[in-house]
CSV table of C-alpha atoms in Angstrom, one decimal:
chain,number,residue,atom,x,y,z
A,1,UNK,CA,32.4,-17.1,47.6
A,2,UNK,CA,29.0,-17.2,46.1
A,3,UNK,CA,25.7,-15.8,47.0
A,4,UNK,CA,23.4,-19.3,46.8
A,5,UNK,CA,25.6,-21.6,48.8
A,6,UNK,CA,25.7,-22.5,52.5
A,7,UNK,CA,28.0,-20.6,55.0
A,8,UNK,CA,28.5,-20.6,59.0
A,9,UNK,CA,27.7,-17.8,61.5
A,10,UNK,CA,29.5,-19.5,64.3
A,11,UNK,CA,28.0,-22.9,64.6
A,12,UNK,CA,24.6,-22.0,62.8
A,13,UNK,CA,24.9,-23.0,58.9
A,14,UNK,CA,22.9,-20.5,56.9
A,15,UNK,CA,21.1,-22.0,53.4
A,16,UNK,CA,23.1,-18.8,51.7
A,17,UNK,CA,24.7,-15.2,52.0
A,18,UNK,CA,21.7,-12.9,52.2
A,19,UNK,CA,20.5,-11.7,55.5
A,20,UNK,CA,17.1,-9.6,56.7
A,21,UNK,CA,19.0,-6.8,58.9
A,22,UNK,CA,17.4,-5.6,61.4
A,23,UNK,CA,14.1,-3.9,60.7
A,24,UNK,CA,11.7,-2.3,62.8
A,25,UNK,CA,8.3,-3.9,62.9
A,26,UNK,CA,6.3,-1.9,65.1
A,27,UNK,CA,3.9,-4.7,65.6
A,28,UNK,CA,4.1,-5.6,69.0
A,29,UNK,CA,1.5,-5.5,71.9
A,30,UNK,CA,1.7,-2.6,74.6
A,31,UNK,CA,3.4,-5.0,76.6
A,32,UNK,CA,5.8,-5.7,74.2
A,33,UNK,CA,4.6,-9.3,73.1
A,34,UNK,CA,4.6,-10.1,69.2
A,35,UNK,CA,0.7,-9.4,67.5
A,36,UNK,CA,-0.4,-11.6,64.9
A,37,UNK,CA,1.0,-9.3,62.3
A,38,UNK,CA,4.3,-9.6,63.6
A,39,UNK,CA,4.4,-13.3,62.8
A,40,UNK,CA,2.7,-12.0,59.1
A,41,UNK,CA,6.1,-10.5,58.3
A,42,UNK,CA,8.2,-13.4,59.3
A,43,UNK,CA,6.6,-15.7,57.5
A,44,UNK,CA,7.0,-14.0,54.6
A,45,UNK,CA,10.1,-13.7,54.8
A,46,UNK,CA,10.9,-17.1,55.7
A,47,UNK,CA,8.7,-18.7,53.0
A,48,UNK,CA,10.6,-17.0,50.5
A,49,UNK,CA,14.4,-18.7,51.1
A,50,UNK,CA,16.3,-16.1,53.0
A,51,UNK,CA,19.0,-17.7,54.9
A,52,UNK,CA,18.3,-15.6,57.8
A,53,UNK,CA,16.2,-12.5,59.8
A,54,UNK,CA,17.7,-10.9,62.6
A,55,UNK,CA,14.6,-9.1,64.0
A,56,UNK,CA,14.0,-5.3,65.0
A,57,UNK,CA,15.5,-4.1,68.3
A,58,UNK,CA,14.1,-5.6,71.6
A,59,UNK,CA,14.4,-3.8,74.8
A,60,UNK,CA,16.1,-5.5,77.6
A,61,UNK,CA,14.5,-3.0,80.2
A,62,UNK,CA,11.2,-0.6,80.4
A,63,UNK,CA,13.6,2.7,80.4
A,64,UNK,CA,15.3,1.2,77.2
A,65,UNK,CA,12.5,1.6,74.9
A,66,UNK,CA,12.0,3.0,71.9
A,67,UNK,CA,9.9,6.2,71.8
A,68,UNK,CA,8.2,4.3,68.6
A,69,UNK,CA,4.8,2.5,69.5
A,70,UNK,CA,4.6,-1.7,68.4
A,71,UNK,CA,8.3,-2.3,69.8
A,72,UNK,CA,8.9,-5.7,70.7
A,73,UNK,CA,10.3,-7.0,74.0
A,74,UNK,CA,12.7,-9.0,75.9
A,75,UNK,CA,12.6,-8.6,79.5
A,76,UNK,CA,9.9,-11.2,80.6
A,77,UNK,CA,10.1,-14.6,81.2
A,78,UNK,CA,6.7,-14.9,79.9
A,79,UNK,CA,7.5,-13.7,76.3
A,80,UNK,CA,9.5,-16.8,76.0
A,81,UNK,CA,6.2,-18.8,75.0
A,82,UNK,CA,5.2,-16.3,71.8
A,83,UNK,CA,9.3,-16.2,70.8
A,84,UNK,CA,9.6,-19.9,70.6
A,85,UNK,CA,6.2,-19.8,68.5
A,86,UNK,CA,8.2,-17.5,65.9
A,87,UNK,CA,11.5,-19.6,66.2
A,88,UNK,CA,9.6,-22.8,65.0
A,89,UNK,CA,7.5,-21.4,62.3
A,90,UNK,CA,11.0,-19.8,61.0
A,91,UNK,CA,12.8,-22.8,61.4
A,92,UNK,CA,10.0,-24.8,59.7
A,93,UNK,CA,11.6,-23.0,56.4
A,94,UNK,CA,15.0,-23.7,57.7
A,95,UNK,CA,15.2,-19.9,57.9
A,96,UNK,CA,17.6,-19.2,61.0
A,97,UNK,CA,16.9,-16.1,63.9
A,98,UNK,CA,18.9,-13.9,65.9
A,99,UNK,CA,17.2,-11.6,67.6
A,100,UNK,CA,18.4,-7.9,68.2
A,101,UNK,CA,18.7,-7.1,72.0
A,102,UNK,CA,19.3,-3.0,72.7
A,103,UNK,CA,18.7,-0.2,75.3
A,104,UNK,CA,18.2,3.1,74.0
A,105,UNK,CA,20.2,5.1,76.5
A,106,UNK,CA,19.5,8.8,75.4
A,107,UNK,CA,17.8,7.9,72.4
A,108,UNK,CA,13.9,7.9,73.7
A,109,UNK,CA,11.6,10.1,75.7
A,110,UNK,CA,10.6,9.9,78.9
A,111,UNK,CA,6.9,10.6,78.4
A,112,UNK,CA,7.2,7.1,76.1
A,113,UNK,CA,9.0,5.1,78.5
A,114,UNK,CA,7.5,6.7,81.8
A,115,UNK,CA,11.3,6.8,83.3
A,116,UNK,CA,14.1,8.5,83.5
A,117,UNK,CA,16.3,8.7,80.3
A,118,UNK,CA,19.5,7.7,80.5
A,119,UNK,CA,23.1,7.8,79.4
A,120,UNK,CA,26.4,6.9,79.9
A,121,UNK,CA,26.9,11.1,80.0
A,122,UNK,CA,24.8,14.2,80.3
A,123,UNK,CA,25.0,14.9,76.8
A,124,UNK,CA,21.6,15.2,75.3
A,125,UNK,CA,20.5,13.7,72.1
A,126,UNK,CA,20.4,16.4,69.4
A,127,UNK,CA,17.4,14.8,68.3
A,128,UNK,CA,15.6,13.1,71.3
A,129,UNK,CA,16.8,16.8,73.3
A,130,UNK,CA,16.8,14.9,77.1
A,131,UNK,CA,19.3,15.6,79.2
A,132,UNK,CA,19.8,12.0,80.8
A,133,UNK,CA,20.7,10.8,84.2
A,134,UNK,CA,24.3,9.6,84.2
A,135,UNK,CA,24.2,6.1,85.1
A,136,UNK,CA,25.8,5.0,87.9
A,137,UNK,CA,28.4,2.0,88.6
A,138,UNK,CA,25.5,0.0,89.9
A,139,UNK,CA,23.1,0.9,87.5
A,140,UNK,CA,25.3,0.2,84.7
A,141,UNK,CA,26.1,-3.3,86.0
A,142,UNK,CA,22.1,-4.2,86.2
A,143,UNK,CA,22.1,-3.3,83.0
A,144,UNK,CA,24.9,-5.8,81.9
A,145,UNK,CA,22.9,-8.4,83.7
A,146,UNK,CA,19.9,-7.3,81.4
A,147,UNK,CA,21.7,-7.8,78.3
A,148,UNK,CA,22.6,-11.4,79.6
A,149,UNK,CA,19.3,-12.1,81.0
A,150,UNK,CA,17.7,-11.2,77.1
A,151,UNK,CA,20.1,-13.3,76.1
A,152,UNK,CA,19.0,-16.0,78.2
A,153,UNK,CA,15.1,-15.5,77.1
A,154,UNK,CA,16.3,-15.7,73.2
A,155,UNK,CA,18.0,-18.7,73.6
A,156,UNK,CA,15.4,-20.6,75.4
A,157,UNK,CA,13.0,-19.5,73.0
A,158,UNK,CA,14.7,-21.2,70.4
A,159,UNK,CA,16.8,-17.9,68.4
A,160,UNK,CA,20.0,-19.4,67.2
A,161,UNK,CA,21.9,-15.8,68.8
A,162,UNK,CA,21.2,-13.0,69.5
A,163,UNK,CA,22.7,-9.2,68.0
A,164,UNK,CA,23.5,-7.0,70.3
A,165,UNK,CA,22.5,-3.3,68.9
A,166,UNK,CA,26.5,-1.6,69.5
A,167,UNK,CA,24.7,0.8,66.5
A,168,UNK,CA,23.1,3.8,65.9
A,169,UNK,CA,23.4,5.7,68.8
A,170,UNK,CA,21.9,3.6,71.1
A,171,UNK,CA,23.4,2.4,74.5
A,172,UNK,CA,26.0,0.4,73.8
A,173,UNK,CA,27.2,2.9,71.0
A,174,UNK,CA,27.0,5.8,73.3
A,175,UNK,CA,29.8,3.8,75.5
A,176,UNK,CA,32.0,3.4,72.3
A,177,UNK,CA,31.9,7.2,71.2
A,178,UNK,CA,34.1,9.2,72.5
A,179,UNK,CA,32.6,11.9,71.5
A,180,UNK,CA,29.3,11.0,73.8
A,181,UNK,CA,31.4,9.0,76.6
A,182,UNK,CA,33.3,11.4,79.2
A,183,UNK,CA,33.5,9.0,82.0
A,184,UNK,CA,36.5,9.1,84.1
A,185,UNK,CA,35.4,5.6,85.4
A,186,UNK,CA,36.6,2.0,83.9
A,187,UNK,CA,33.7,2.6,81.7
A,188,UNK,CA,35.9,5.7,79.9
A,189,UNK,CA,37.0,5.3,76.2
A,190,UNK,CA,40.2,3.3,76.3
A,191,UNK,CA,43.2,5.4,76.2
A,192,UNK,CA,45.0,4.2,73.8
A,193,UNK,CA,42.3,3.7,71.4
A,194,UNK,CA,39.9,6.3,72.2
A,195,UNK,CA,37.2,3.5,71.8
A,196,UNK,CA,34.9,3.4,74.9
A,197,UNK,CA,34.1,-0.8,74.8
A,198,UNK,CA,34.6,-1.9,78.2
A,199,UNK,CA,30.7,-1.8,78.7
A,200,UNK,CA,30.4,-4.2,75.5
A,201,UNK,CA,33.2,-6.4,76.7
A,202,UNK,CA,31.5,-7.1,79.6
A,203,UNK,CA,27.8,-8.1,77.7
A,204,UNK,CA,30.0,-10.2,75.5
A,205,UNK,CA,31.4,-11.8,78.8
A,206,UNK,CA,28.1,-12.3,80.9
A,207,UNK,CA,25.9,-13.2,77.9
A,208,UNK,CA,28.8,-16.0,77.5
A,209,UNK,CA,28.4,-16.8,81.1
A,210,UNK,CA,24.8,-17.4,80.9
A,211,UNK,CA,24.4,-19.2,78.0
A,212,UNK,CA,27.4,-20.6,76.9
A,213,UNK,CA,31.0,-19.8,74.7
A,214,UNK,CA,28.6,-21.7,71.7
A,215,UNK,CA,25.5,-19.7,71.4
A,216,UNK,CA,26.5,-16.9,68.4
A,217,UNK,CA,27.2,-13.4,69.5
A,218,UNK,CA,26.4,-11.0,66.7
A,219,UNK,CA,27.3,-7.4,66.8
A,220,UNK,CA,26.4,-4.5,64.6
A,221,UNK,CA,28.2,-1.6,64.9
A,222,UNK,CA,28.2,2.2,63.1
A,223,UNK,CA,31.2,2.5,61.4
A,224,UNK,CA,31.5,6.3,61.7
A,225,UNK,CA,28.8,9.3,62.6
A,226,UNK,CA,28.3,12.7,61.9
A,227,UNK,CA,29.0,14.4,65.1
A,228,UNK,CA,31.9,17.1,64.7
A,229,UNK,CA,34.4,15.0,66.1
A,230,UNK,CA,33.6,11.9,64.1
A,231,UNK,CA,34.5,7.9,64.6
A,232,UNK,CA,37.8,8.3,63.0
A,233,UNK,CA,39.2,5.4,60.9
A,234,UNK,CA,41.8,4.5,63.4
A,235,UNK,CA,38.7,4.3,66.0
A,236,UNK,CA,36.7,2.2,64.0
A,237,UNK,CA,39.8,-0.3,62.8
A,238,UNK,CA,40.1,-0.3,66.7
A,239,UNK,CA,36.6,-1.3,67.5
A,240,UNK,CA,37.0,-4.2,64.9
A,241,UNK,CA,40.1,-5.8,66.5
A,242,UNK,CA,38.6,-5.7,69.7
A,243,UNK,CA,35.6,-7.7,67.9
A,244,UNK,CA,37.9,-10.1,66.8
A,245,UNK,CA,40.0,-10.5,69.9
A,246,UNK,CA,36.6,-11.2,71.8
A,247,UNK,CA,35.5,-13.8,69.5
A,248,UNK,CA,32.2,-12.4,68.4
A,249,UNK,CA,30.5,-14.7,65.8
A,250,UNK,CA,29.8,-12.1,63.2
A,251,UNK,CA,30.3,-8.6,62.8
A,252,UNK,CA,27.5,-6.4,60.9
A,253,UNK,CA,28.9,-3.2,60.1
A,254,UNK,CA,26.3,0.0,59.1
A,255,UNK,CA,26.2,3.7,59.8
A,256,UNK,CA,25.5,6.6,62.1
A,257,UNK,CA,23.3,7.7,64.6
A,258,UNK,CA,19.7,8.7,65.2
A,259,UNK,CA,21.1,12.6,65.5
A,260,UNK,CA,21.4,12.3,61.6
A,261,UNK,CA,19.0,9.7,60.6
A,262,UNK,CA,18.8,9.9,57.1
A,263,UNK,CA,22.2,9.6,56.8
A,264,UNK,CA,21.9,5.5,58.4
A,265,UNK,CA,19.3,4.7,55.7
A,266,UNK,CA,19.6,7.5,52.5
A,267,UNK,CA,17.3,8.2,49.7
A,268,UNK,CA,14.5,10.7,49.5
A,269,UNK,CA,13.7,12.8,52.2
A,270,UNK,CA,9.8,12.7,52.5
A,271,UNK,CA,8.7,15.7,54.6
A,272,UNK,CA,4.9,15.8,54.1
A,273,UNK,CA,5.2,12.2,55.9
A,274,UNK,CA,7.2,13.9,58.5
A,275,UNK,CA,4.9,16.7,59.2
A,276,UNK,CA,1.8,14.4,59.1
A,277,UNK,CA,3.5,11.4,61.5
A,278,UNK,CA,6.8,12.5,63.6
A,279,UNK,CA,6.7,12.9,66.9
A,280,UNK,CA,8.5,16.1,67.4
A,281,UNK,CA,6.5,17.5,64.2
A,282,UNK,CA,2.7,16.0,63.9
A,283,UNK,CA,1.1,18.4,66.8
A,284,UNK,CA,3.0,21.7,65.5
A,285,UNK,CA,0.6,24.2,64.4
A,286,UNK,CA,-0.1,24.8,60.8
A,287,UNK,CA,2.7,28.2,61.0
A,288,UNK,CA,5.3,25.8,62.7
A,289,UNK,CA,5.0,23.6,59.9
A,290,UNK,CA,5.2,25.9,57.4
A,291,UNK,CA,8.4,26.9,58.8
A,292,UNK,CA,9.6,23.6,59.1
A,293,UNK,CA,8.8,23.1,55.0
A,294,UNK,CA,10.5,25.8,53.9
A,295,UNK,CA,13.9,27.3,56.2
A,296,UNK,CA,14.1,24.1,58.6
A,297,UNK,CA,13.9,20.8,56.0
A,298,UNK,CA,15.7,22.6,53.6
A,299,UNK,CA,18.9,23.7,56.2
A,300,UNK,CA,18.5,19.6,57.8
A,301,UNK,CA,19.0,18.5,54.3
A,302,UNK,CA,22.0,19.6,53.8
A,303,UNK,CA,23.6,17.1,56.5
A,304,UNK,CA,22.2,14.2,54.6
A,305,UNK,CA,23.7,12.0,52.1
A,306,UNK,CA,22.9,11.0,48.7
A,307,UNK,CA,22.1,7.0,48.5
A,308,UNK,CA,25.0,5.7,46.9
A,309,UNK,CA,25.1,1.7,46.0
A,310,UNK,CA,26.5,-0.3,48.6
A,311,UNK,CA,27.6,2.5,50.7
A,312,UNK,CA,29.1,0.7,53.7
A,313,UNK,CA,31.4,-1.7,51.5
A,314,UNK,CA,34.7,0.6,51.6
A,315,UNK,CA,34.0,-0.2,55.8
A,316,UNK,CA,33.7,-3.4,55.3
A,317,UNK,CA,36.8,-4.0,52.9
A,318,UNK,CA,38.4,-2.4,55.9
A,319,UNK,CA,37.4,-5.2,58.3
A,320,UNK,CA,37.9,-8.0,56.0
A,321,UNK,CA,41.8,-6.4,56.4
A,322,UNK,CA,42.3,-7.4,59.7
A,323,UNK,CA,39.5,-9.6,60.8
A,324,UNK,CA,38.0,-13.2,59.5
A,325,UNK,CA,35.6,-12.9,61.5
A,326,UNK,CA,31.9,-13.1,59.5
A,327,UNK,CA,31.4,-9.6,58.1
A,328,UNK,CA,28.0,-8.9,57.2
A,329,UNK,CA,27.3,-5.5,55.1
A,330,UNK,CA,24.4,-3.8,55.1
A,331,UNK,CA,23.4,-0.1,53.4
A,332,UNK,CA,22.3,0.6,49.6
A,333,UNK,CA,22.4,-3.1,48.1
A,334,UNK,CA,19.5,-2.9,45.5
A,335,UNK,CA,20.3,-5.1,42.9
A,336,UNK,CA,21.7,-8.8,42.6
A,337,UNK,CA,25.0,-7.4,40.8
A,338,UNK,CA,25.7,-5.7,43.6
A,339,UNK,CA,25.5,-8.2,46.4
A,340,UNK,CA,27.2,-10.6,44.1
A,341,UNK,CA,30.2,-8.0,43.9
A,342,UNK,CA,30.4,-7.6,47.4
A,343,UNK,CA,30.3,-10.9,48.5
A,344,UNK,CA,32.0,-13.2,44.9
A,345,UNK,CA,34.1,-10.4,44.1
A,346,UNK,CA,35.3,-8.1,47.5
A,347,UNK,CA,35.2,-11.5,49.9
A,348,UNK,CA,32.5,-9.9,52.1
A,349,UNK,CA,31.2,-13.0,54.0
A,350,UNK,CA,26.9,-12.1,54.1
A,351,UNK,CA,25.1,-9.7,52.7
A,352,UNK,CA,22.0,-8.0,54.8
A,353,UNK,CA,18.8,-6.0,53.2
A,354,UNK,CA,16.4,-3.6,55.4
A,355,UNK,CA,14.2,-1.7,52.7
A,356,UNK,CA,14.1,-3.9,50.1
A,357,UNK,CA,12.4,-7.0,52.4
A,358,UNK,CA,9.9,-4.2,52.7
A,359,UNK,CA,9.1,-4.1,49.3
A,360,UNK,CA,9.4,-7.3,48.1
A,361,UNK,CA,9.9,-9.8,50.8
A,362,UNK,CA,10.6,-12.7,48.3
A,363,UNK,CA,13.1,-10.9,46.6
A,364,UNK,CA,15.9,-13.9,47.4
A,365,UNK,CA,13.3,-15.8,45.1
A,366,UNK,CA,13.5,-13.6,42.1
A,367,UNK,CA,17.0,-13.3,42.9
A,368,UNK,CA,17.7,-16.9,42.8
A,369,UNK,CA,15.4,-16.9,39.0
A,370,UNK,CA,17.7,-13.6,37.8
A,371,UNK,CA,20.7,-12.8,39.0
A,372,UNK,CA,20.5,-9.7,38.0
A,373,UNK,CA,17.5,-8.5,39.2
A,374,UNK,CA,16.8,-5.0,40.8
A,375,UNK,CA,14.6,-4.5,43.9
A,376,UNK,CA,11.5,-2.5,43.2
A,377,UNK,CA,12.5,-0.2,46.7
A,378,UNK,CA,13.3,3.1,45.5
A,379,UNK,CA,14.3,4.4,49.2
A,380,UNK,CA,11.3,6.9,48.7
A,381,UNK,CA,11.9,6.7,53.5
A,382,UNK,CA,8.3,6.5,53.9
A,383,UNK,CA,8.4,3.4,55.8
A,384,UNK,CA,11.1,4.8,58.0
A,385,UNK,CA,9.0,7.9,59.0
A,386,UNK,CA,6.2,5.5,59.6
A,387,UNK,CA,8.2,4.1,62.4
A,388,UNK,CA,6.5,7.0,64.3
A,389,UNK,CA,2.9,5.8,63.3
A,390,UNK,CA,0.6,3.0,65.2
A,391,UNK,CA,1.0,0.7,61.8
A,392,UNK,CA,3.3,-2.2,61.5
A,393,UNK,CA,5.7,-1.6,58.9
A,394,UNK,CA,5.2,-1.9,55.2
A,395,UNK,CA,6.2,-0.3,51.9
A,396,UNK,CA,4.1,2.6,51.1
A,397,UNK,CA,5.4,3.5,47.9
A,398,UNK,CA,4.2,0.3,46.4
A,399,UNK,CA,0.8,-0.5,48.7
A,400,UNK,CA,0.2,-3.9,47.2
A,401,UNK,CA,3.8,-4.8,48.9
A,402,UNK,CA,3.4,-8.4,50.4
A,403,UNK,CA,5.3,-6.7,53.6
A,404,UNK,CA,1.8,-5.2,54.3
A,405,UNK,CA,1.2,-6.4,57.5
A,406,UNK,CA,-3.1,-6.8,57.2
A,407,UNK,CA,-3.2,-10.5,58.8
C-alpha cells in the first residue's frame, strides 16, 4: 500500500491514507452550534488534500458534555442546517467527514453540564472526582437511541459516517472496561472475554436501523489504560474480533483514558499552562500552586510516558493479525517516513494526525512535495491544556500556525 493513492472506508473512497483524527476544536456556540471559526479550521484542512477529518467529539445528550467550553453538538434537529454547510464546503475539496458522536459518562462535571453525572458504575473518575448515578436499564436504552438519533442528524447533514468515541474513557469505554464496569445486568463485561461491549453492540445495531447497513460505522477504541488492572492483551484482541464480527467500517485504534491524560497524547508536560488554564488548578491560591509545582507535577509525572514514534503501531500490528477490517493508527506519527512505514511497510490501512494538523494544517501538502518531511509539532501539549481555555484550538508553540482560528 502507498500513502498517495485512493482507498475505501466502507463505501466512501478516500483521495489517500492520511486522516485528521479527532481533535477538539472548542469553537462551538453555547448551544453547541459550529462558530465561524469552526468552519476556519476545516477549511484549512480541507484546502490542503487530506483525504479525510473526522471532527472533535459531539455530544449526543446535555448530560454528555464535555466539561471543556466551545464543544460542538449533536442532539438537535436544528444543527442539521450549519452541519450540512460544513459537509459541502469539505466535500467542495473532495475532503470526506465523519463526525465523532460520544457521551462522557463520568468524564465531566456537573456544574458544566447542569445534570447529573453519570456512569455505567459508581466509580468515580480519578480525575473528574464525581461519584455518578448508576444508569438505569431505561436510561441506558434512551441513551442507545441517542447514539442512533446523532447518527441520524450526521447523515442527513451530509457526513459520510459517523465515529463513535468507544475511547478514552468516555461512555462507551467505561462499558468495555472491566475494570470501571461491575454491572450484574446484560450490560456486564462478557464472561468469557471480560470485555463489557453489549452497550456498543447495541449503538452499532440501532444506528444501523436508523440509517442503513451502508452508511460507515467507525470506531476508535483505547487499546489499553493505565488503571491497576489494565486492558489486557487478550481483552483488547477480544474487543477487535467483536469489531470485526459486527462489521464496523473501520477501526481507529489509540490509547488510554482521561485518568492519565498525558499518557493518550505524550510529549512535554507544560505546567505553567496548567496552573494558569485547568479547571481543577486555575482558581487555587498562589500556596496551592506552589504545591502543585513542586511535590504534585513532579509525583503525576512519573505515570506519564515518554513520546515515542508511532506509539500505537505494535496495537495495530495486532489487529491487522486477526482483522481486515480498515485499521486506522493514530499516536506519535511526525514525519513522512514514518507513516510511510506504517502503512507501505507494516500494511496498516490509514494513517490519522491530531497535533501535527495543529501546526501545520497543510502538512499532506509538504508531504506530498517531500516524502520525508518532518512536522514542525514538537508535542510541547499546550494546545491540549488549552482545551480548558474559551479559545478555539491552535498551536501555541508556533503562533503564526495557520490552525489559528482568528476568522
Amino acid at each position: 500500500m502507498e500513502i498517495f493513492e485512493e482507498a475505501n472506508i466502507g463505501s466512501v473512497r478516500l483521495k489517500n491514507r492520511i486522516i485528521r483524527s479527532a481533535t477538539f476544536e472548542g469553537a462551538a456556540d453555547e448551544h453547541g452550534f459550529p462558530t465561524a471559526s469552526y468552519f476556519h479550521i476545516y477549511k484549512n484542512l480541507a484546502a490542503h488534500d487530506v483525504a479525510a477529518v473526522i471532527t472533535g467529539f459531539t455530544y449526543i445528550t446535555r448530560n454528555g458534555k464535555a466539561m471543556h467550553p466551545g464543544q460542538a453538538g449533536c442532539d438537535s434537529p436544528e444543527m442539521i442546517s450549519s452541519f450540512s454547510k460544513l459537509t459541502e464546503m469539505l466535500h467542495g475539496y473532495n475532503c470526506r467527514t465523519f463526525l465523532q458522536i460520544a457521551h462522557t459518562g463520568r468524564q465531566t462535571l456537573s456544574s458544566v453540564t447542569g445534570c447529573l453525572v453519570v456512569g455505567v458504575s459508581s466509580k468515580k473518575s480519578e480525575y473528574f472526582k464525581e461519584i455518578p448515578h448508576v444508569l438505569t436499564i431505561p436510561e441506558i436504552s434512551g441513551l442507545i437511541g441517542s447514539f442512533g438519533k446523532a447518527a441520524i442528524l450526521a447523515q442527513k447533514a451530509g457526513f459520510d459516517g459517523v465515529q463513535l468515541h468507544a475511547a478514552h474513557g468516555y461512555l462507551i469505554h467505561q462499558f468495555l472496561l472491566s475494570s470501571i464496569n461491575n454491572r450484574t445486568d446484560e450490560f456486564k463485561p462478557d464472561p468469557a472475554t471480560n470485555v463489557g461491549t453489549f452497550f456498543l453492540q447495541k449503538i452499532i445495531e440501532n444506528i444501523r436501523d436508523k440509517c442503513g447497513h451502508d452508511f460507515p460505522i467507525l470506531v476508535k477504541i483505547s487499546a489499553s489504560d493505565d488503571y491497576k488492572i489494565r486492558f489486557s492483551q487478550e481483552q483488547f484482541l477480544h474487543l477487535i474480533d467483536f469489531l470485526d464480527k459486527m462489521k464496523v467500517s473501520a477501526i481507529e485504534i489509540s490509547y488510554g483514558t482521561m485518568d492519565a491524560p498525558f499518557n493518550i497524547f505524550r510529549g512535554d508536560f507544560p505546567g505553567e499552562c496548567i496552573l494558569a488554564e485547568n479547571t481543577f488548578y486555575k482558581r487555587k491560591s498562589p500556596f496551592y500552586k506552589w504545591i502543585a509545582r513542586n511535590m504534585i507535577f513532579p509525583s503525576m509525572k512519573k505515570r506519564f510516558f515518554a513520546l515515542q514514534p508511532m506509539y500505537n503501531l505494535p496495537y495495530a500490528l495486532l489487529a491487522r493479525k486477526v482483522t481486515r477490517i480498515p485499521i486506522i493508527v493514530v499516536g506519535g506519527f511526525r514525519s513522512g517516513s514514518e507513516i510511510n512505514h506504517a502503512i507501505h511497510d507494516c500494511g496498516i490501512d490509514f494513517v490519522s494526525l491530531c497535533r501535527p494538523f495543529i501546526t501545520e494544517p497543510n502538512l499532506v501538502l509538504k508531504l506530498k512535495n517531500d516524502p520525508l518531511y518532518e512536522s514542525k509539532c514538537v508535542s510541547c501539549n499546550q494546545c491540549a491544556v488549552m482545551c480548558d481555555s474559551l479559545h478555539p484550538t491552535k498551536c501555541y508553540h508556533h503562533q503564526s500556525s495557520t490552525h489559528s482560528s482568528s476568522a
